[in-house]
PDB file of C-alpha atoms in Angstrom:
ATOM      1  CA  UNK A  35       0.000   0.000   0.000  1.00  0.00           C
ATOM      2  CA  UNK A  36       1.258   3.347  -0.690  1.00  0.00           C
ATOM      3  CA  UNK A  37       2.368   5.478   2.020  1.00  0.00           C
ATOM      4  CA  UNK A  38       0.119   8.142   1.266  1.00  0.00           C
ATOM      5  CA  UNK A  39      -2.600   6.079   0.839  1.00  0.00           C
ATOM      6  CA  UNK A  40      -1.787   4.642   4.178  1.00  0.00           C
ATOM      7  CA  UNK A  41      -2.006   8.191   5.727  1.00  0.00           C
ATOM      8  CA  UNK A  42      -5.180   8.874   4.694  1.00  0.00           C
ATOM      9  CA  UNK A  43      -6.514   5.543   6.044  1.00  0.00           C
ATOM     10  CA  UNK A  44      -5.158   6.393   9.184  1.00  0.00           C
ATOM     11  CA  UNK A  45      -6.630  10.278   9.361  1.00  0.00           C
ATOM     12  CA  UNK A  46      -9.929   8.518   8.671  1.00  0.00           C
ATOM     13  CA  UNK A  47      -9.677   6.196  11.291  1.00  0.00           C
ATOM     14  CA  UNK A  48      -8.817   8.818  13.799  1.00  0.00           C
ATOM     15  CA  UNK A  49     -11.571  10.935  12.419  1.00  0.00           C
ATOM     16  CA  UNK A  50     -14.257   8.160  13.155  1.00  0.00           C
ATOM     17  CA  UNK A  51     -13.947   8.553  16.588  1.00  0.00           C
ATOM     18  CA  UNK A  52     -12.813   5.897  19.363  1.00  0.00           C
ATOM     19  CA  UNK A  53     -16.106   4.219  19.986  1.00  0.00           C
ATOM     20  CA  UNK A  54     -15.345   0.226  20.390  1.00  0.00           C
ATOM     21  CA  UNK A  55     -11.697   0.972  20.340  1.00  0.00           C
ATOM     22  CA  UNK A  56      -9.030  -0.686  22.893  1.00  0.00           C
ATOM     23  CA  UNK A  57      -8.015   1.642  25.467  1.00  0.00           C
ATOM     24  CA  UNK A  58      -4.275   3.387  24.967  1.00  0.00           C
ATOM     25  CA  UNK A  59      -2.780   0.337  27.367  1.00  0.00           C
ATOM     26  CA  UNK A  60      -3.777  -2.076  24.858  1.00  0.00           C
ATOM     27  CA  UNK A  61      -6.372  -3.378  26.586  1.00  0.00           C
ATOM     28  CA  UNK A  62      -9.430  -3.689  26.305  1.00  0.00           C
ATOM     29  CA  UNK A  63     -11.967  -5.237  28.766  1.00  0.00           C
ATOM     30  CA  UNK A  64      -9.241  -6.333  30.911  1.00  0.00           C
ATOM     31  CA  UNK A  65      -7.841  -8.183  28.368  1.00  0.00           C
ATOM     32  CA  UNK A  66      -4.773  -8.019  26.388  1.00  0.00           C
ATOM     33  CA  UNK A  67      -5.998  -6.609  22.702  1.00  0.00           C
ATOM     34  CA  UNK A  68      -4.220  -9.200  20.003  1.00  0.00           C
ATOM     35  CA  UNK A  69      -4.287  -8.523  16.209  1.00  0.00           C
ATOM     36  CA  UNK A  70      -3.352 -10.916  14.112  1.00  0.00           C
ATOM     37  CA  UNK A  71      -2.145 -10.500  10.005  1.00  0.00           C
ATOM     38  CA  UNK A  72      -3.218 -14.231   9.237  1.00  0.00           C
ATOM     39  CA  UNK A  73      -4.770 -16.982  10.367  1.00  0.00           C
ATOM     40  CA  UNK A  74      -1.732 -19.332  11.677  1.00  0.00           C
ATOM     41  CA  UNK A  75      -1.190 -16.323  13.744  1.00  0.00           C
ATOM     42  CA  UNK A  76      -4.659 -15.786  14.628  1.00  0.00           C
ATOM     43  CA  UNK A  77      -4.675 -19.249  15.672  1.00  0.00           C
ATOM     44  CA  UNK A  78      -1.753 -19.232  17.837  1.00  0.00           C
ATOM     45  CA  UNK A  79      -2.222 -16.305  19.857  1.00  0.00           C
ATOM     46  CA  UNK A  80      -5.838 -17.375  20.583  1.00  0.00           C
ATOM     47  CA  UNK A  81      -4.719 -20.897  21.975  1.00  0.00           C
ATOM     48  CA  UNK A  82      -1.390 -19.577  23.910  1.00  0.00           C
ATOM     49  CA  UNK A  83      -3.246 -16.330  24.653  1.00  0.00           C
ATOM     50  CA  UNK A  84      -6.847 -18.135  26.001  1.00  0.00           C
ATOM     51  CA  UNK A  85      -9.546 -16.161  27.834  1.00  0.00           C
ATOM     52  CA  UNK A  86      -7.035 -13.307  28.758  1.00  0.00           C
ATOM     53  CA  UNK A  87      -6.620 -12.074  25.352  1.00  0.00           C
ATOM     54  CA  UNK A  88      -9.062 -10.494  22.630  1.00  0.00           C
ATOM     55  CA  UNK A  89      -7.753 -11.689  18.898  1.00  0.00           C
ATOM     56  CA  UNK A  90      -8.932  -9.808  15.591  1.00  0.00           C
ATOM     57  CA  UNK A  91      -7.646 -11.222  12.279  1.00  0.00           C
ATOM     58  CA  UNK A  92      -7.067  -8.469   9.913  1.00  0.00           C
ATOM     59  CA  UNK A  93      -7.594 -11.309   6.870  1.00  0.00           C
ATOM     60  CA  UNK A  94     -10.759 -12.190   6.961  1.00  0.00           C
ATOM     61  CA  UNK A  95     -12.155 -15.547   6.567  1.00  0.00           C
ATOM     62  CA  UNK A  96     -11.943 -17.263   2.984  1.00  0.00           C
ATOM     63  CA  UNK A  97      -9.777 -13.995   1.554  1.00  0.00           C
ATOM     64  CA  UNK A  98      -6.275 -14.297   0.229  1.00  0.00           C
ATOM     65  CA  UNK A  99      -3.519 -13.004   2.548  1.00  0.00           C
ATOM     66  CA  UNK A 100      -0.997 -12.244   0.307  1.00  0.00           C
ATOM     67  CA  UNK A 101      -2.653  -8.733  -0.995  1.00  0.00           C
ATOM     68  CA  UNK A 102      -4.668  -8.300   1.798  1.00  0.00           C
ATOM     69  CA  UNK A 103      -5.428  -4.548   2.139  1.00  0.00           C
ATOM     70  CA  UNK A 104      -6.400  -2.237   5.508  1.00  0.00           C
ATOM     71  CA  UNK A 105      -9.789  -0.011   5.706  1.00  0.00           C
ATOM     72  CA  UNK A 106      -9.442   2.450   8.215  1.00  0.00           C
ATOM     73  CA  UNK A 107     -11.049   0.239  10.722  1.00  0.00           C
ATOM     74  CA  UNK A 108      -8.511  -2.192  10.318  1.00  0.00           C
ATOM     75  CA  UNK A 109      -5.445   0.818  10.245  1.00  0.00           C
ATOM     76  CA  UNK A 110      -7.099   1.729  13.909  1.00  0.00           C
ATOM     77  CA  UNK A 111      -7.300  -1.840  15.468  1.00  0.00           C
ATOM     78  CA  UNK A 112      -3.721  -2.275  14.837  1.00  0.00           C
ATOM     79  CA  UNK A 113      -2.626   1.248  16.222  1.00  0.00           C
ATOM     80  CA  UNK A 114      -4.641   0.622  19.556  1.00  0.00           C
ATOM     81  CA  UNK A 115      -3.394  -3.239  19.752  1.00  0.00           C
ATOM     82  CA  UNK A 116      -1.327  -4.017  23.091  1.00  0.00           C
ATOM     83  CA  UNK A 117       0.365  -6.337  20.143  1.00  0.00           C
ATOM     84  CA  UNK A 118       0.608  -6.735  16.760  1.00  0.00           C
ATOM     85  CA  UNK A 119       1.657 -10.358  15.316  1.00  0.00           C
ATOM     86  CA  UNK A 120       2.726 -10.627  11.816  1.00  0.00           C
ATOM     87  CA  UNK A 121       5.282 -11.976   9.139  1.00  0.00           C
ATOM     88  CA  UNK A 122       7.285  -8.982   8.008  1.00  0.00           C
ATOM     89  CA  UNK A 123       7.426  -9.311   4.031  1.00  0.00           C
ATOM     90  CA  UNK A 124       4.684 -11.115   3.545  1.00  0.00           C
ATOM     91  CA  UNK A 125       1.581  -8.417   3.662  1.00  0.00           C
ATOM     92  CA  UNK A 126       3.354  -5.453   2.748  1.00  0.00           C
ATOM     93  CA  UNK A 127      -0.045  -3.319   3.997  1.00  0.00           C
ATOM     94  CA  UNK A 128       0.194  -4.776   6.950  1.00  0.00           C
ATOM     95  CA  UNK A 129       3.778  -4.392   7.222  1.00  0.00           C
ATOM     96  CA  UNK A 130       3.433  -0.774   7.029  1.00  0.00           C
ATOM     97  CA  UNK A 131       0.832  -0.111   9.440  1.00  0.00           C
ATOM     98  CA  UNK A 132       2.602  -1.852  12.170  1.00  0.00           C
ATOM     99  CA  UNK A 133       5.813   0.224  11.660  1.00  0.00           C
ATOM    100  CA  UNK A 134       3.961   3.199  11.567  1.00  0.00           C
ATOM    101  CA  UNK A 135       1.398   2.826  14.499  1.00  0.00           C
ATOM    102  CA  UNK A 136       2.690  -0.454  16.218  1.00  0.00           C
ATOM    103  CA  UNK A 137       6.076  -1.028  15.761  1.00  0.00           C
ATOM    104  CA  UNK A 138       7.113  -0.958  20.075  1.00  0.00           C
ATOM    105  CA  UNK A 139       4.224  -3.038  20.385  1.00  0.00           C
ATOM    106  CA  UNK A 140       4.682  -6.014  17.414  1.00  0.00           C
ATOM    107  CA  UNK A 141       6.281  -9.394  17.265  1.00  0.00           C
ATOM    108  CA  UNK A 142       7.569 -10.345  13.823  1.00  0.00           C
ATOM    109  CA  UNK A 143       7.593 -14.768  13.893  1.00  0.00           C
ATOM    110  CA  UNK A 144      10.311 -14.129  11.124  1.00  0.00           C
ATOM    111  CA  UNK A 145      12.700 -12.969  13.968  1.00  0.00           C
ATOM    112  CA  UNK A 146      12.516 -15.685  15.809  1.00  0.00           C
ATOM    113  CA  UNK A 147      13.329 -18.885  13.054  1.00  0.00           C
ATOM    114  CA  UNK A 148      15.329 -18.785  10.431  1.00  0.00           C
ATOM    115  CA  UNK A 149      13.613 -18.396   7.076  1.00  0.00           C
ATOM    116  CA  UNK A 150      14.713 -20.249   3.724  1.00  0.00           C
ATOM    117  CA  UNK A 151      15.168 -18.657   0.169  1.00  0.00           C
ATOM    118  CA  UNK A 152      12.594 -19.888  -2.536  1.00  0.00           C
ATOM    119  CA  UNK A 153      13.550 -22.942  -4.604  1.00  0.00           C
ATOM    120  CA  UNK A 154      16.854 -21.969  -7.018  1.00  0.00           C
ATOM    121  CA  UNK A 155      14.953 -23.005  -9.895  1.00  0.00           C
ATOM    122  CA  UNK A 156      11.795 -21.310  -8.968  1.00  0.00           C
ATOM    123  CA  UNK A 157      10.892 -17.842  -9.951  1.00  0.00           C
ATOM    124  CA  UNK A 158      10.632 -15.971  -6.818  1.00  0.00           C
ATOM    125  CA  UNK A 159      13.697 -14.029  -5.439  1.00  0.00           C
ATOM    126  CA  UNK A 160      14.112 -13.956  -1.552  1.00  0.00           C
ATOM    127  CA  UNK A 161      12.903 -15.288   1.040  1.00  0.00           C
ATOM    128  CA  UNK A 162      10.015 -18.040   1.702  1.00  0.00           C
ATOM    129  CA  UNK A 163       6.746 -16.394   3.834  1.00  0.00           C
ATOM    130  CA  UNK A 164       5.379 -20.099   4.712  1.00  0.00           C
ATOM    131  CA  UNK A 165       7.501 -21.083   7.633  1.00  0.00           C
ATOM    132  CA  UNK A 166       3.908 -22.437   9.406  1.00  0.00           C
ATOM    133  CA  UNK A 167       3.797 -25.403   7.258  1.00  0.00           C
ATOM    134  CA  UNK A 168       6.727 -26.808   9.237  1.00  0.00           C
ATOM    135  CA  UNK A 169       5.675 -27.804  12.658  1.00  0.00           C
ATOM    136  CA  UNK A 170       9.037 -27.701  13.887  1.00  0.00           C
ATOM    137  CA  UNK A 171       9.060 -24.034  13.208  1.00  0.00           C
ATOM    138  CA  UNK A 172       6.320 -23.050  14.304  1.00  0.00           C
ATOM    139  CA  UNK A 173       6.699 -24.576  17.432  1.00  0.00           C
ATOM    140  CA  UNK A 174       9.465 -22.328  17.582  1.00  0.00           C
ATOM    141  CA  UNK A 175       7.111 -19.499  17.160  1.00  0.00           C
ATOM    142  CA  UNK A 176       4.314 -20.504  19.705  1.00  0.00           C
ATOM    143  CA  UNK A 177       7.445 -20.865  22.194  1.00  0.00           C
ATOM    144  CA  UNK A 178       8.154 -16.775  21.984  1.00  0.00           C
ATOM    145  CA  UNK A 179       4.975 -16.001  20.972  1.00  0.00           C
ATOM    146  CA  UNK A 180       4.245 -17.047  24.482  1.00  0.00           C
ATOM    147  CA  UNK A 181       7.006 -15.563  26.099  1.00  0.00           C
ATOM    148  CA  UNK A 182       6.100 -12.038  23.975  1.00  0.00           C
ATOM    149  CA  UNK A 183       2.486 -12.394  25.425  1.00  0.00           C
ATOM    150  CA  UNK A 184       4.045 -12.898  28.803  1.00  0.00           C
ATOM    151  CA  UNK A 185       6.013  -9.663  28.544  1.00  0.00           C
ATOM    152  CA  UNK A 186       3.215  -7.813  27.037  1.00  0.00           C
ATOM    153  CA  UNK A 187       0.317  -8.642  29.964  1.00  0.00           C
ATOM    154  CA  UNK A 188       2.948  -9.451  33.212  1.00  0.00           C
ATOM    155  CA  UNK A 189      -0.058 -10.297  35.482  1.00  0.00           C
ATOM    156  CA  UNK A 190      -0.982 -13.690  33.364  1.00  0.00           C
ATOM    157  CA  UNK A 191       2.771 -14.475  32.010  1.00  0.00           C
ATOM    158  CA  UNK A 192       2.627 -17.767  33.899  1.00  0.00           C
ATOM    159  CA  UNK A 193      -0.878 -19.344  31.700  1.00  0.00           C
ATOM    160  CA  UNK A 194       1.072 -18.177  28.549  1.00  0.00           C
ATOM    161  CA  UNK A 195       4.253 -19.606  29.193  1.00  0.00           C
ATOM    162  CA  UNK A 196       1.971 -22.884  30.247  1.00  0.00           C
ATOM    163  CA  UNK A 197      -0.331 -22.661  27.055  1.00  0.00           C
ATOM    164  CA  UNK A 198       2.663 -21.752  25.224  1.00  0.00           C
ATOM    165  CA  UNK A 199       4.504 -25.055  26.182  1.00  0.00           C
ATOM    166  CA  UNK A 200       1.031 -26.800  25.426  1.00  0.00           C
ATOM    167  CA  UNK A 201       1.073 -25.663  21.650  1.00  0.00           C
ATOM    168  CA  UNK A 202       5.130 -27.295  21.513  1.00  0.00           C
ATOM    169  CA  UNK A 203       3.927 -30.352  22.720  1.00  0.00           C
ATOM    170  CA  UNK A 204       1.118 -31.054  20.521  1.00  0.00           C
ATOM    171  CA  UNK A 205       3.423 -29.496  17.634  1.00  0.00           C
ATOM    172  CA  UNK A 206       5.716 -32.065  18.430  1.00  0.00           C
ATOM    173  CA  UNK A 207       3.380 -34.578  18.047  1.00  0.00           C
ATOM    174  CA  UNK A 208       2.321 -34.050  14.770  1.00  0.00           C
ATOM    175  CA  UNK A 209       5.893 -33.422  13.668  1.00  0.00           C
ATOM    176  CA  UNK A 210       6.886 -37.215  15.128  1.00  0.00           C
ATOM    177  CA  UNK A 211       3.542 -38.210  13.278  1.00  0.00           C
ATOM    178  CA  UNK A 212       3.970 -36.759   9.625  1.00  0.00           C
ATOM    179  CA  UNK A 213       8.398 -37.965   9.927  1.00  0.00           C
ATOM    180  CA  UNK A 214       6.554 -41.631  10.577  1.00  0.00           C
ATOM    181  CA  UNK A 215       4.046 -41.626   7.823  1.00  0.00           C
ATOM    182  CA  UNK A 216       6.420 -40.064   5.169  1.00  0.00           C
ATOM    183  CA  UNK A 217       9.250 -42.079   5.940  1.00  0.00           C
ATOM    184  CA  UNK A 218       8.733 -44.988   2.965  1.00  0.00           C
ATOM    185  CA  UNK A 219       6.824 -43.892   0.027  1.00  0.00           C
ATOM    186  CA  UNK A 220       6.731 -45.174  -3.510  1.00  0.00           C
ATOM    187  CA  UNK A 221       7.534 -40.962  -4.670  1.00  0.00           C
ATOM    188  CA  UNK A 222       8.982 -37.962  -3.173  1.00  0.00           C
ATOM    189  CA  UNK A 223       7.756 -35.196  -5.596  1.00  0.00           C
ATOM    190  CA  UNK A 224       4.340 -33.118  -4.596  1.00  0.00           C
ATOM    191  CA  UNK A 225       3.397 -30.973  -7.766  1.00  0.00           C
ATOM    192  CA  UNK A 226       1.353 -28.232  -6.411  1.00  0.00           C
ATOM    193  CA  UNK A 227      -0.628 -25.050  -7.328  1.00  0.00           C
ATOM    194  CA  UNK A 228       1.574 -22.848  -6.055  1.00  0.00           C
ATOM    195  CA  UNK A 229       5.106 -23.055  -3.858  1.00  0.00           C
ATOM    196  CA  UNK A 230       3.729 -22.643  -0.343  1.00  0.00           C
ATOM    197  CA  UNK A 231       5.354 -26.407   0.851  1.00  0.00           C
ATOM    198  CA  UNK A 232       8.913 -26.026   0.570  1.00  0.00           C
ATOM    199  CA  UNK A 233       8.964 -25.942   4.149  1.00  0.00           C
ATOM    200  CA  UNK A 234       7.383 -29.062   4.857  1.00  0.00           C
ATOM    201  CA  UNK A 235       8.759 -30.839   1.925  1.00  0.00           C
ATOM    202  CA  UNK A 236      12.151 -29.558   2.969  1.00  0.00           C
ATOM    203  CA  UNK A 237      11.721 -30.910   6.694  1.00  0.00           C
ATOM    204  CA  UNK A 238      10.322 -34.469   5.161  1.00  0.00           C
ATOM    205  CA  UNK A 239      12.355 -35.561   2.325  1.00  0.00           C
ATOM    206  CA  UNK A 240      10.062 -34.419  -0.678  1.00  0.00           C
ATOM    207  CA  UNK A 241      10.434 -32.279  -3.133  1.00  0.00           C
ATOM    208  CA  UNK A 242       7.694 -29.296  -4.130  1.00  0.00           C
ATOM    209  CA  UNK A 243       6.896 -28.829  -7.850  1.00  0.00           C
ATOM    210  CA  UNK A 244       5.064 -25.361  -8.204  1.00  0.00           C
ATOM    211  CA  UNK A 245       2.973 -24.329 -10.908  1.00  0.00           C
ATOM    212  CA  UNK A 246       2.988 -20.780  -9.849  1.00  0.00           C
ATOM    213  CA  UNK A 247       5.457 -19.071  -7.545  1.00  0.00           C
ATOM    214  CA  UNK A 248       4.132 -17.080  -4.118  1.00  0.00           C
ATOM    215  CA  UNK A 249       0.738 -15.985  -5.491  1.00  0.00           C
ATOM    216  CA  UNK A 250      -1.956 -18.631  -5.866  1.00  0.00           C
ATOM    217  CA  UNK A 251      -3.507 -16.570  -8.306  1.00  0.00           C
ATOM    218  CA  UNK A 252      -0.567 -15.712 -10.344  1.00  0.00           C
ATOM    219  CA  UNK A 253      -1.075 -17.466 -13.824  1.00  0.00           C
ATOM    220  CA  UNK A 254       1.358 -19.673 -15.130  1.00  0.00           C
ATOM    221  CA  UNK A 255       3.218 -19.176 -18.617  1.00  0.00           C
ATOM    222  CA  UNK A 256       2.248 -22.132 -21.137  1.00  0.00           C
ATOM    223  CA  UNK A 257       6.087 -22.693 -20.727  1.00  0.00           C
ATOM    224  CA  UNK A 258       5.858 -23.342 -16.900  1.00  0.00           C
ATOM    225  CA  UNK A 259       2.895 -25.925 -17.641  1.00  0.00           C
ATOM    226  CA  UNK A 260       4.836 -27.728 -20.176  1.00  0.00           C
ATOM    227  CA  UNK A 261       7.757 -28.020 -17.965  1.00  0.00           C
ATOM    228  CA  UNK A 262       5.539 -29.262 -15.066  1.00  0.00           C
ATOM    229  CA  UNK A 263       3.528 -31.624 -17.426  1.00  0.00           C
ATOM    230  CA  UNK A 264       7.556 -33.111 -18.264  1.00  0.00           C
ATOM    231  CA  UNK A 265       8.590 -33.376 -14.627  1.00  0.00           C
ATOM    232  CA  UNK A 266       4.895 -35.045 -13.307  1.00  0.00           C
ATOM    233  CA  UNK A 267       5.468 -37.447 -16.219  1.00  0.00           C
ATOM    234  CA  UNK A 268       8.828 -38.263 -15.496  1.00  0.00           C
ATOM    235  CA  UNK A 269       8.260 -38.486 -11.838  1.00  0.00           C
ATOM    236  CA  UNK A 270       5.107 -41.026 -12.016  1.00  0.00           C
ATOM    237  CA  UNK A 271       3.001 -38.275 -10.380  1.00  0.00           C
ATOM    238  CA  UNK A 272      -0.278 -39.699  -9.354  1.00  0.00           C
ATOM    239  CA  UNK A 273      -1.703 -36.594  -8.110  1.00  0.00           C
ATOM    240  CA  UNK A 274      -1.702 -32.931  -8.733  1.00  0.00           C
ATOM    241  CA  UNK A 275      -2.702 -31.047  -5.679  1.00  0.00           C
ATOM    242  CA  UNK A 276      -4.798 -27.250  -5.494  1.00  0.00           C
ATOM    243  CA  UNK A 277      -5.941 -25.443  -2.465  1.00  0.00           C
ATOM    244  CA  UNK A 278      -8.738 -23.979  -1.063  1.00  0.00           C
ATOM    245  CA  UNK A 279      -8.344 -20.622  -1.650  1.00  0.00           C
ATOM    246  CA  UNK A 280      -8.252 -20.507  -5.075  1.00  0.00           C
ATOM    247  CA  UNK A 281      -9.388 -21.709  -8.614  1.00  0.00           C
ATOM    248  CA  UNK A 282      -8.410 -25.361  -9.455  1.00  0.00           C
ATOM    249  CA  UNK A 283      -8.622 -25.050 -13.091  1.00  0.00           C
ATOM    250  CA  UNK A 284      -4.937 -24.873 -13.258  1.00  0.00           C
ATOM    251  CA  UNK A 285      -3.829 -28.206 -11.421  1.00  0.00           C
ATOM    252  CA  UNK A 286      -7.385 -30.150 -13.548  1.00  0.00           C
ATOM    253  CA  UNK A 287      -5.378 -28.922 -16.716  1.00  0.00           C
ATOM    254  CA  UNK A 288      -2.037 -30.379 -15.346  1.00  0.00           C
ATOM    255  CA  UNK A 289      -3.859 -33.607 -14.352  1.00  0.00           C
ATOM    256  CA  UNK A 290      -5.785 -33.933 -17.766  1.00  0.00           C
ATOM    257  CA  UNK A 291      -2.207 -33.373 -19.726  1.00  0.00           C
ATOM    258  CA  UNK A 292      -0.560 -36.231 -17.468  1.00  0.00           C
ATOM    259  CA  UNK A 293      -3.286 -38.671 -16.499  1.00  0.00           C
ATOM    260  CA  UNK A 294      -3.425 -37.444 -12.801  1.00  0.00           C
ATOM    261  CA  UNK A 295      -5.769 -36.989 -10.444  1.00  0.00           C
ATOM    262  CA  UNK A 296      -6.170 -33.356  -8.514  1.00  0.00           C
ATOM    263  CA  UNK A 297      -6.599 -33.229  -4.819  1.00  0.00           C
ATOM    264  CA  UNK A 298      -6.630 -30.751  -2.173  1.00  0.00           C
ATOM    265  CA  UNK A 299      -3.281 -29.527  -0.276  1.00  0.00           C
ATOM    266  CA  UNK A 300      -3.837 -27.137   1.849  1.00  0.00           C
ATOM    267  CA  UNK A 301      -1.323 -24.278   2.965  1.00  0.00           C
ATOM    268  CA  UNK A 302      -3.428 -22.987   5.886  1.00  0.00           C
ATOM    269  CA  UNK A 303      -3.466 -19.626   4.549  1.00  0.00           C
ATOM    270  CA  UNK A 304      -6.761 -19.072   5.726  1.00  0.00           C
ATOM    271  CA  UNK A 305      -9.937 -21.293   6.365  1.00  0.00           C
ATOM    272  CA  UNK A 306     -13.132 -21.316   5.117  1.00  0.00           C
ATOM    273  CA  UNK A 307     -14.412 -24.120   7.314  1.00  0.00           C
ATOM    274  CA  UNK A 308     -15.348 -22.864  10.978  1.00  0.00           C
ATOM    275  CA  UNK A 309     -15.185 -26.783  12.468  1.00  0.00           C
ATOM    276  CA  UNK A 310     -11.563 -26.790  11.097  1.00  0.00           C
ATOM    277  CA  UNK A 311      -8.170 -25.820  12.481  1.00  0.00           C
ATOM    278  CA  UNK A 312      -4.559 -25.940  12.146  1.00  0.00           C
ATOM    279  CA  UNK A 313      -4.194 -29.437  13.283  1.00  0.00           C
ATOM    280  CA  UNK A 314      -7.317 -30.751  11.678  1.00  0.00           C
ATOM    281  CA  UNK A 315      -6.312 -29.510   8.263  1.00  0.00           C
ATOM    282  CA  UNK A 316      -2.302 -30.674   8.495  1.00  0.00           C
ATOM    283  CA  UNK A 317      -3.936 -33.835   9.671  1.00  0.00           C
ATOM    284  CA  UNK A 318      -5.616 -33.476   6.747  1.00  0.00           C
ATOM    285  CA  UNK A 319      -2.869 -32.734   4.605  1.00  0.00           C
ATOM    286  CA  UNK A 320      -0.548 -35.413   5.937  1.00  0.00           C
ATOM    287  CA  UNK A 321      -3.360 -38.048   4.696  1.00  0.00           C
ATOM    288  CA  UNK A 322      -3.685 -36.358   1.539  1.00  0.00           C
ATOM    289  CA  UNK A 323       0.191 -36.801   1.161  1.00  0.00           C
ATOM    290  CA  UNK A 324       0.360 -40.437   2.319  1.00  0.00           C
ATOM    291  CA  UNK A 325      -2.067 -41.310  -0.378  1.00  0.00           C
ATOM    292  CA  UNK A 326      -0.351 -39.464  -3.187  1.00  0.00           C
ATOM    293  CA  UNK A 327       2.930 -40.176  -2.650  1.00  0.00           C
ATOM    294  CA  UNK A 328       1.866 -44.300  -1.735  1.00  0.00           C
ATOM    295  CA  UNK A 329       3.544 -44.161   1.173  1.00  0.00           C
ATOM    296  CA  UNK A 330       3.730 -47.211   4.379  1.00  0.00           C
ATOM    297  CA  UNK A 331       4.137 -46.193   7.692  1.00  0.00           C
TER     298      UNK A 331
END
């Protein structure tokens, strides 16, 4: 978002008044106000944060984070936050509006694990936004997250630290679970919609083969689907996986050209199912996986 576009948002949202707005302390209710750029965060910060924290999701349910923009509504939850958790680089709206409004009072997860660079032979240049699809990671992040909470709200540091550890252990868990199940599997390659696994596939031995590069909605050159056709081919790929977020008709096309099937992968982006989480859908995933790649655990 442009930075005077960003200034106007902001004199709006000051000139809308303060009615339903956190107090200056950051808190609002008694409890600690919490906004969120996405909904891994979202979802950690409500489980490690429990009843003593308020969490607002500035991507809304269903919607695409990666251009996600602010109204002014938005501009004033994060300026009245008590803190502001996000993934500097990957929103670059929401990027701006914490440095400008909330940056003594924000926790950027990227400062806390390391982040790895984009395939070499993909297209994207830098660094890789989807460090949550590795649970080993993110455990990471619900481990400072906690202690970040603790130092932001002093009175209930000891149920974050204890929710905090909580969130490890169950991370753990499903990190012992998916290194079991994709141990021994017939393939290693996942062909998917866009690059949003390299983290997982990284941490388990497979290799990610995306059709697009950050964007899900970026379209592919007829080049790019030709040289995905080759490697799915080559590879024996039985499945071409898309995600929820997005149109399919790119991963059908792949699937007609090679004699595939499509199925869903899903990079936890956002949900669209209120039953579902972020252990139901890598749960989810991981059988998704198992089945593709004909793995035995």
């Amino acid at each position: 978002m442009p930075r005077a576009l960003l200034a106007v948002l902001l004199t709006l949202a000051v000139a809308a008044g303060c009615a339903g707005r956190a107090s200056a302390s950051g808190f609002s209710g008694g409890k600690l106000s919490v906004v969120t750029a996405f909904y891994p965060l979202q979802f950690l910060s409500e489980r490690i944060g429990g009843d003593t924290v308020t969490v607002t999701n500035l991507t809304k349910p269903g919607a695409e984070p990666h251009d996600v923009e602010l109204n002014p509504r938005q501009v004033a939850q994060v300026a009245d936050a008590g803190l502001a958790v996000y993934l500097k680089g990957f929103q670059p709206a929401v990027d701006e509006a914490i440095g400008q409004e909330a940056k003594g009072r924000s926790f950027d997860v990227s400062s806390v694990v390391e982040l790895q660079p984009f395939n070499a032979d993909s297209d994207e240049s830098g660094m890789d936004p989807h460090v949550w699809l590795d649970p080993v990671r993110f455990a990471t992040i619900a481990e400072k997250l906690g202690e970040r909470l603790a130092t932001a709200d002093p009175a209930h540091a000891a149920d974050y630290r204890v929710r905090a550890q909580e969130v490890q252990d169950q991370l753990q868990a499903l990190q012992q679970t998916y290194a079991r199940s994709l141990a021994t599997c017939e393939r290693r390659e996942i062909v998917t919609s866009h690059e949003a696994f390299n983290y997982l596939a990284t941490r388990y031995g497979l290799t990610q083969v995306g059709i697009t590069g950050i964007s899900p909605e970026a379209e592919p050159s007829p080049r790019r689907l030709g040289e995905v056709a080759r490697e799915a081919r080559a590879t024996g790929t039985t499945t071409i996986f898309f995600e929820t977020l997005v149109s399919p008709k790119v991963a059908e096309t792949i699937a007609r050209e090679v004699g595939a099937r499509t199925a869903v992968l899903d990079p936890l982006e956002g949900l669209t199912d209120p039953s579902a989480d972020y252990f139901t859908v890598m749960r989810a995933n991981l059988s998704a996986l198992t089945e593709a790649l004909g793995c035995s655990s």
